[in-house]
PDB file of N, CA and C in Angstrom:
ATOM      1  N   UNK A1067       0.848  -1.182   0.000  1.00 45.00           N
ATOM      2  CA  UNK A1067       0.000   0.000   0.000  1.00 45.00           C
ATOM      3  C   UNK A1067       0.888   1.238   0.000  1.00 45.00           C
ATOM      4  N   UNK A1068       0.469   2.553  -1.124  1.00 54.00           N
ATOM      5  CA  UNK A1068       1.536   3.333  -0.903  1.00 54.00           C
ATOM      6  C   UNK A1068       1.304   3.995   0.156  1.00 54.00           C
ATOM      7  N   UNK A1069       2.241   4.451   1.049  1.00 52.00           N
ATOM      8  CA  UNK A1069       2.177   5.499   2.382  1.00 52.00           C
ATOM      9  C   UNK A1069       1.514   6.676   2.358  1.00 52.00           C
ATOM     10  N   UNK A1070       0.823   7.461   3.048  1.00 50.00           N
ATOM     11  CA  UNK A1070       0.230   8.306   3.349  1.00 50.00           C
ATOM     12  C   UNK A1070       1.368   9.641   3.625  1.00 50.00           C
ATOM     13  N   UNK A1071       1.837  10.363   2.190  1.00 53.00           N
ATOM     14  CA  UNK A1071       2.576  11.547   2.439  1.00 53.00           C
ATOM     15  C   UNK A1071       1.972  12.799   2.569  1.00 53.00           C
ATOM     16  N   UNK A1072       0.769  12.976   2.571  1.00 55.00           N
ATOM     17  CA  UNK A1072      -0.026  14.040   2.672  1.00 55.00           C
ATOM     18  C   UNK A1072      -1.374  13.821   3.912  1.00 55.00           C
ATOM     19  N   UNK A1073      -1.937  14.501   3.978  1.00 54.00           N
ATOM     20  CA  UNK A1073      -2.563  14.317   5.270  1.00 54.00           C
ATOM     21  C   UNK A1073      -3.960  13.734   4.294  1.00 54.00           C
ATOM     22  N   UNK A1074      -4.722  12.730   4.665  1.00 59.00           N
ATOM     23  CA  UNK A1074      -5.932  12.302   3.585  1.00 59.00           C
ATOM     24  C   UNK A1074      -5.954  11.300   2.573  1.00 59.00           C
ATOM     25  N   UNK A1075      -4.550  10.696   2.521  1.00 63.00           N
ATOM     26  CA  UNK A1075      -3.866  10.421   0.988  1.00 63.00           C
ATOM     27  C   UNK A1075      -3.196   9.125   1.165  1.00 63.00           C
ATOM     28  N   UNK A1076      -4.351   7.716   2.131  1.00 67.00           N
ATOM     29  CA  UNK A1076      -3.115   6.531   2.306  1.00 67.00           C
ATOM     30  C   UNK A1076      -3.091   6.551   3.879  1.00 67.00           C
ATOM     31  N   UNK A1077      -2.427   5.488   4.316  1.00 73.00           N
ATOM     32  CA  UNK A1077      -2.199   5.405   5.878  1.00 73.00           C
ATOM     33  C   UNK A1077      -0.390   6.309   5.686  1.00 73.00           C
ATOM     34  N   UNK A1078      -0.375   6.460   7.384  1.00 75.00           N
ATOM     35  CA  UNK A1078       0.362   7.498   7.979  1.00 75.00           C
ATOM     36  C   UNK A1078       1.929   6.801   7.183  1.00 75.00           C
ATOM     37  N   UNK A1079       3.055   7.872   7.114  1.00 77.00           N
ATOM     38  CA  UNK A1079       3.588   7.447   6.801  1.00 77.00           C
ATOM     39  C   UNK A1079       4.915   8.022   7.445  1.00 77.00           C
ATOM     40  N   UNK A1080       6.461   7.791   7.415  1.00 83.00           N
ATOM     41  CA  UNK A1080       7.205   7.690   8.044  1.00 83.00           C
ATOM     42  C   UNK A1080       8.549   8.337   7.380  1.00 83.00           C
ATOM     43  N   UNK A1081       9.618   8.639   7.919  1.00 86.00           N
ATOM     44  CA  UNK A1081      11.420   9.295   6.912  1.00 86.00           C
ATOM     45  C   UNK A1081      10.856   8.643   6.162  1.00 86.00           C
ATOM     46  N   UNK A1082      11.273   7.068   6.583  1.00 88.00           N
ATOM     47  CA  UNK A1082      11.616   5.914   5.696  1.00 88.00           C
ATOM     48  C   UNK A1082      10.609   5.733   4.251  1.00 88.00           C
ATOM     49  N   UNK A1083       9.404   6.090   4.084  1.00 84.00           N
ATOM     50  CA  UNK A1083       8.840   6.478   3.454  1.00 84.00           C
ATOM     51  C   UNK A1083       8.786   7.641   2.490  1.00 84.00           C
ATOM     52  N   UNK A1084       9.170   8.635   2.791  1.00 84.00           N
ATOM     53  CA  UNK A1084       9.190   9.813   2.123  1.00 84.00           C
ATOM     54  C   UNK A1084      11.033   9.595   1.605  1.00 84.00           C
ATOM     55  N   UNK A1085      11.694   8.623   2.067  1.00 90.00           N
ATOM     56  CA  UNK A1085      12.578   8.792   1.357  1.00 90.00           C
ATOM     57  C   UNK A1085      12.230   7.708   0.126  1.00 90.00           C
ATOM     58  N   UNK A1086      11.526   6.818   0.418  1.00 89.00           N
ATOM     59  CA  UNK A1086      10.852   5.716  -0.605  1.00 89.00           C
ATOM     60  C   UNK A1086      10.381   6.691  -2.034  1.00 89.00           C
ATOM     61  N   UNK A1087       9.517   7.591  -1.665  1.00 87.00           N
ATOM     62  CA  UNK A1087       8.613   8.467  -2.386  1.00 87.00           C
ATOM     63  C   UNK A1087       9.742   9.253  -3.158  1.00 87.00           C
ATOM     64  N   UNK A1088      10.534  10.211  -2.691  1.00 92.00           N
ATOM     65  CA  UNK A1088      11.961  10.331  -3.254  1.00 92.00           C
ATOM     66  C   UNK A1088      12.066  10.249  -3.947  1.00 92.00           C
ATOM     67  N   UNK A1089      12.669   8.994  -3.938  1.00 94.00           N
ATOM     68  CA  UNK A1089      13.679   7.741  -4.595  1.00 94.00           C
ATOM     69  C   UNK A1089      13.199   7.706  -5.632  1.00 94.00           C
ATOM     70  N   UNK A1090      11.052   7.312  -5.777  1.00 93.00           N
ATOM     71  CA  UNK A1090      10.568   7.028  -6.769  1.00 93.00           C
ATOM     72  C   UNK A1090      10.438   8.619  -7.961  1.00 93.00           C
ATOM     73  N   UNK A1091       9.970   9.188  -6.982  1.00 94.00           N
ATOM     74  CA  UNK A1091      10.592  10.670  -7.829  1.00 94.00           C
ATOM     75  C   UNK A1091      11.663  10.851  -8.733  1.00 94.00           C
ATOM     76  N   UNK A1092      12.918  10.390  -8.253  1.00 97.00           N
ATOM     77  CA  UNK A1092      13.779  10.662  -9.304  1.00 97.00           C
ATOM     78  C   UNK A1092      14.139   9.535 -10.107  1.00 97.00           C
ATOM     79  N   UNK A1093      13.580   8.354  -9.955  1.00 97.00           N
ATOM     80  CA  UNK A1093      13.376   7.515 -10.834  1.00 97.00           C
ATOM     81  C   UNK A1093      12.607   7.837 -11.926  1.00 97.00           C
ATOM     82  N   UNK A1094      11.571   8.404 -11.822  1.00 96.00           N
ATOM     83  CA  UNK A1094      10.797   8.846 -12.692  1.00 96.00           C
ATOM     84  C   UNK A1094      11.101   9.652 -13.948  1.00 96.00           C
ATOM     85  N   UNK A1095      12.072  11.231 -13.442  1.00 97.00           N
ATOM     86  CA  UNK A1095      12.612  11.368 -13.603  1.00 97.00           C
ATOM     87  C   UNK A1095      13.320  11.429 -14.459  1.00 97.00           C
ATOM     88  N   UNK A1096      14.207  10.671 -14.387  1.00 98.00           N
ATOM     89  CA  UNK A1096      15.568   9.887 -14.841  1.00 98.00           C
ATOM     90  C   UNK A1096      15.254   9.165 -16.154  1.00 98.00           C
ATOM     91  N   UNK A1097      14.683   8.125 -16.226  1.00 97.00           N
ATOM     92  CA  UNK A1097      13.739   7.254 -17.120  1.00 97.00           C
ATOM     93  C   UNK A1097      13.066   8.468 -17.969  1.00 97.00           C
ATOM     94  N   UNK A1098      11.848   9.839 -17.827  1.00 98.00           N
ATOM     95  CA  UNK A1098      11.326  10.461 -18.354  1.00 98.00           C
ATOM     96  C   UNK A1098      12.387  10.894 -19.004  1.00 98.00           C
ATOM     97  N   UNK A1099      13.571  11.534 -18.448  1.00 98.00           N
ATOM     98  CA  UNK A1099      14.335  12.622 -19.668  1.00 98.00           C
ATOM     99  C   UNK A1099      14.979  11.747 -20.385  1.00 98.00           C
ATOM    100  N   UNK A1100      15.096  10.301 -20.135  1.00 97.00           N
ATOM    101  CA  UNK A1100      16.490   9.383 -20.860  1.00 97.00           C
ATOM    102  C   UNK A1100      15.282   9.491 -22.219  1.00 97.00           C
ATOM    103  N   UNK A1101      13.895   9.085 -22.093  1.00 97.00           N
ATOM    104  CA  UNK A1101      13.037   8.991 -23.315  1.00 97.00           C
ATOM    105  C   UNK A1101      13.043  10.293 -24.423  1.00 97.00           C
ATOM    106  N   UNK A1102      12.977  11.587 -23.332  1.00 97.00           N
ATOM    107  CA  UNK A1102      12.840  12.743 -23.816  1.00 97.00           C
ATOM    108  C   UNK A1102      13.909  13.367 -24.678  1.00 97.00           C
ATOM    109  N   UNK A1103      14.874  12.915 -23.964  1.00 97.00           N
ATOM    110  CA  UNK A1103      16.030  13.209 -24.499  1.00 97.00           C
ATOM    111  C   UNK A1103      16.608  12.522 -26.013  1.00 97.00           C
ATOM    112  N   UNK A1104      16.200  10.998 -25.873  1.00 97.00           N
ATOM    113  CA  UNK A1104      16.342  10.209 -26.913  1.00 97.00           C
ATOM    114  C   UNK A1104      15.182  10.475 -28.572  1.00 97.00           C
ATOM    115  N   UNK A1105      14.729  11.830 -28.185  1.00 97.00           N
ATOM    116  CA  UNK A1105      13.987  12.552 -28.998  1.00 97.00           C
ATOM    117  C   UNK A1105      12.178  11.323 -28.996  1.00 97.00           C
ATOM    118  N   UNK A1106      11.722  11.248 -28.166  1.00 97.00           N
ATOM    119  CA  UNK A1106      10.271  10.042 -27.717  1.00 97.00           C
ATOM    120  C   UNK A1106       9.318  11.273 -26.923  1.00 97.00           C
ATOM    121  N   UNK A1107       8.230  11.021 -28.197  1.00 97.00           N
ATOM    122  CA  UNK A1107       6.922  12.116 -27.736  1.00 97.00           C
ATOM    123  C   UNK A1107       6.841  11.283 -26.512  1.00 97.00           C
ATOM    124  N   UNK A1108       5.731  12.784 -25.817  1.00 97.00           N
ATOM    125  CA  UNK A1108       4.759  12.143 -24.562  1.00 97.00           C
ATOM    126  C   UNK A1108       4.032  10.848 -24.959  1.00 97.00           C
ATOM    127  N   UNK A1109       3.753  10.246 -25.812  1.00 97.00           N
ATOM    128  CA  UNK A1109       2.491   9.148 -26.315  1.00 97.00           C
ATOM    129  C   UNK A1109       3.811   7.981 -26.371  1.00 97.00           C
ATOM    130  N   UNK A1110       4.766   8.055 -27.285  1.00 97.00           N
ATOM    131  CA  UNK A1110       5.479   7.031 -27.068  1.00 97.00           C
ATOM    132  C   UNK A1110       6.365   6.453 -25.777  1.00 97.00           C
ATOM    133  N   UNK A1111       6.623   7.660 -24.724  1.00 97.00           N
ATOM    134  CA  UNK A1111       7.276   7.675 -23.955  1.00 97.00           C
ATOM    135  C   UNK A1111       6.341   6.804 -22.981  1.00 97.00           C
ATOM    136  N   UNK A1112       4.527   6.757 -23.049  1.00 96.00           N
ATOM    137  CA  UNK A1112       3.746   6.205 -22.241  1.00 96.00           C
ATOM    138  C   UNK A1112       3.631   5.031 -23.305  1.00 96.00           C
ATOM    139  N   UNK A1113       4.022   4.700 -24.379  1.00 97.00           N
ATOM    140  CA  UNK A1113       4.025   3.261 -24.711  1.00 97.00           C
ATOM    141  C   UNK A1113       4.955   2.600 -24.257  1.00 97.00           C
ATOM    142  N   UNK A1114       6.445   3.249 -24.404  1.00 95.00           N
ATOM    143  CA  UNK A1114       7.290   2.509 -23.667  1.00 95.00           C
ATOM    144  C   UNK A1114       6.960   1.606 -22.190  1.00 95.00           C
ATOM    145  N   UNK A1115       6.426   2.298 -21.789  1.00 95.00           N
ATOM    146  CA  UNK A1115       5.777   1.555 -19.946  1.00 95.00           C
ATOM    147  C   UNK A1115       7.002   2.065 -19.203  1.00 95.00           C
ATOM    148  N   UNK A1116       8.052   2.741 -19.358  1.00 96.00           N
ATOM    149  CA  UNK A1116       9.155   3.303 -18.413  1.00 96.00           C
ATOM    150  C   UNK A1116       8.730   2.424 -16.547  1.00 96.00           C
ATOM    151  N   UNK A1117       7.064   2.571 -16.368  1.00 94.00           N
ATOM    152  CA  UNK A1117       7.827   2.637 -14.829  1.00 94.00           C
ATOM    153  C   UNK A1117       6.819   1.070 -14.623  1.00 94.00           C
ATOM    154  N   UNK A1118       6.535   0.354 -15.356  1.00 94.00           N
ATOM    155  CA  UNK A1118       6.026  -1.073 -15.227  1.00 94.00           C
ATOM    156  C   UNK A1118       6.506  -1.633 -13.901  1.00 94.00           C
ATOM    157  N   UNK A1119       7.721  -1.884 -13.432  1.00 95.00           N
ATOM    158  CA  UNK A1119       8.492  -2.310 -12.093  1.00 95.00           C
ATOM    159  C   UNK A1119       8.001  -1.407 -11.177  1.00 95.00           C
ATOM    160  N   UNK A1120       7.596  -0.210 -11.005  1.00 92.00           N
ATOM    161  CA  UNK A1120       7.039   0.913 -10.250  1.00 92.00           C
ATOM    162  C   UNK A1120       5.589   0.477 -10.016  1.00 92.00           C
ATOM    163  N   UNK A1121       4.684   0.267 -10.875  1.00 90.00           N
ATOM    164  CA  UNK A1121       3.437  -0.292 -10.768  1.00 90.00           C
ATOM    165  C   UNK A1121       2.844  -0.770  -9.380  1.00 90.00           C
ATOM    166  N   UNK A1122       3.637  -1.884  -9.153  1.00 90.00           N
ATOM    167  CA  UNK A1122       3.026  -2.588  -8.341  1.00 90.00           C
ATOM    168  C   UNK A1122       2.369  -2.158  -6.881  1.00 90.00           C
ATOM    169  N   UNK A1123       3.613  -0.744  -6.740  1.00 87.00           N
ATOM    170  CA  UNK A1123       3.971  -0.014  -5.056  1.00 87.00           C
ATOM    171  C   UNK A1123       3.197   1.319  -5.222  1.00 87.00           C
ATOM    172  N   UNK A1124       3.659   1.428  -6.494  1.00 87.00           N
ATOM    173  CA  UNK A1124       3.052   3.738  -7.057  1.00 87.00           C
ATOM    174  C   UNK A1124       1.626   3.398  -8.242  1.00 87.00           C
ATOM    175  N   UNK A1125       1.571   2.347  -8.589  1.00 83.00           N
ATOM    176  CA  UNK A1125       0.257   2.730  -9.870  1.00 83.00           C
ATOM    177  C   UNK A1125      -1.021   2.441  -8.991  1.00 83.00           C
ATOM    178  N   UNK A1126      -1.414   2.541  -7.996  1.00 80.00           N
ATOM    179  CA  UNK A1126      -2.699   2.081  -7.237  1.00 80.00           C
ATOM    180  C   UNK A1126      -3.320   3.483  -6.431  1.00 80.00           C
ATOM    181  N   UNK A1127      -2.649   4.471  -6.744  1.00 79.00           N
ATOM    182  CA  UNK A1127      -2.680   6.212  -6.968  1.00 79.00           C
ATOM    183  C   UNK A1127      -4.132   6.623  -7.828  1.00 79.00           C
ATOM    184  N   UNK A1128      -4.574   7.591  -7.234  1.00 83.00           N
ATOM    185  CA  UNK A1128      -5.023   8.818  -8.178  1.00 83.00           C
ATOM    186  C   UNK A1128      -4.822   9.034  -9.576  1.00 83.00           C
ATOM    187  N   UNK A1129      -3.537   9.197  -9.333  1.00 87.00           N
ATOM    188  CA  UNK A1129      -3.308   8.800 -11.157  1.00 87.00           C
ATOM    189  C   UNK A1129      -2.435   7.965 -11.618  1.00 87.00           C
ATOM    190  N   UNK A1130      -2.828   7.725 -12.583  1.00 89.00           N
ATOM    191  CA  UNK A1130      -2.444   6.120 -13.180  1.00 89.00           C
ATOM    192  C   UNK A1130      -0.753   6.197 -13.659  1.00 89.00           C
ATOM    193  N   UNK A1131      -0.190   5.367 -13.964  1.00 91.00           N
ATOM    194  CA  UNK A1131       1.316   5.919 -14.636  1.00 91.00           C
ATOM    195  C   UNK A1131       1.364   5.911 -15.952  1.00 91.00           C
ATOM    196  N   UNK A1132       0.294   6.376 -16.541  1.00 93.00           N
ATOM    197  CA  UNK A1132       0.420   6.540 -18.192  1.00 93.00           C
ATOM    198  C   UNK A1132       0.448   8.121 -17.853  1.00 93.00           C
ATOM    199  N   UNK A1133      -0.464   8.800 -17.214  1.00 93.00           N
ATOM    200  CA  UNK A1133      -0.909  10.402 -16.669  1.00 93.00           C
ATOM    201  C   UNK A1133       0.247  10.301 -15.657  1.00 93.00           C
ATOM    202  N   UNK A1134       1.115   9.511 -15.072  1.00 93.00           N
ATOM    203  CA  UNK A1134       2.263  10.253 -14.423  1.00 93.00           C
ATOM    204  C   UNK A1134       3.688  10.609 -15.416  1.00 93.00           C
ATOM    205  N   UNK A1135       3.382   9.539 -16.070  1.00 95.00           N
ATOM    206  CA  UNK A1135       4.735   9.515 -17.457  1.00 95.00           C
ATOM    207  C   UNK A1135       4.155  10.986 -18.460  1.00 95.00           C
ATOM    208  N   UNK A1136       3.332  11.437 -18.437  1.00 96.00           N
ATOM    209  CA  UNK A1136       2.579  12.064 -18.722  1.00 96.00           C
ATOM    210  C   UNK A1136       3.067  13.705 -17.922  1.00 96.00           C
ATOM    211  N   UNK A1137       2.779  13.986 -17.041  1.00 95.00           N
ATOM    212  CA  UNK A1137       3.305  14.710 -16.034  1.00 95.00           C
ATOM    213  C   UNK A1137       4.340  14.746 -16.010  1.00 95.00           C
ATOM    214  N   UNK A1138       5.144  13.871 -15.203  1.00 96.00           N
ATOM    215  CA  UNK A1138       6.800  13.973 -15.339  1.00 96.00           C
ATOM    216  C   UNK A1138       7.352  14.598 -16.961  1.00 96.00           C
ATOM    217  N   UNK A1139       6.701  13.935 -18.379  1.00 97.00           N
ATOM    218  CA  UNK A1139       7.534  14.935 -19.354  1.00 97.00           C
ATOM    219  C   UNK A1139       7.158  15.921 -19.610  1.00 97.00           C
ATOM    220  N   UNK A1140       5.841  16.759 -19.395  1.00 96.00           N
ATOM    221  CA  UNK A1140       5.572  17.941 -19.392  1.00 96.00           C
ATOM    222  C   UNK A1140       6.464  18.946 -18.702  1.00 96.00           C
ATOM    223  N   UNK A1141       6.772  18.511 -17.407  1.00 96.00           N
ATOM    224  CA  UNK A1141       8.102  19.033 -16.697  1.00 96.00           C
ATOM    225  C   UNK A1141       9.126  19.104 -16.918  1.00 96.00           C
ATOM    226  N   UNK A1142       9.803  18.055 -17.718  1.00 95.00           N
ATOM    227  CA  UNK A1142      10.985  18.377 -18.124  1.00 95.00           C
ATOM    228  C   UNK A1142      11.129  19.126 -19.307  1.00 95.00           C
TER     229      UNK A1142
END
């Protein structure tokens, strides 16, 4: 279950957690600009599946990880 980093949002959560959350942050990241960079629209970059291994812990969210792969390259 993912941790509760906001007040409302998941059970309570802990460092050890928010460094989890982090972690997955710049994973995200990382993976988004390697696509972006490798010249890969937003649409292909969410065909790729970049965060499939992420799924299991972060895709059970609000938003899904097609709309986070989504997000993350709008940002970069």
């Amino acid at each position: 279950m993912t941790p509760r980093l906001f007040a409302g949002h998941g059970p309570l959560g802990n460092k050890a957690d928010l460094t989890k959350f982090r972690d997955m942050l710049i994973t995200s990241r990382d993976r988004v600009q390697k696509l972006k960079s490798a010249g890969k629209s937003a649409q292909e970059a969410v065909a790729g599946k970049p965060f499939a291994d992420l799924d299991p812990v972060w895709g059970k969210g609000i938003i899904n990880s097609e709309q986070w792969i989504q997000i993350v390259y709008l940002t970069l």
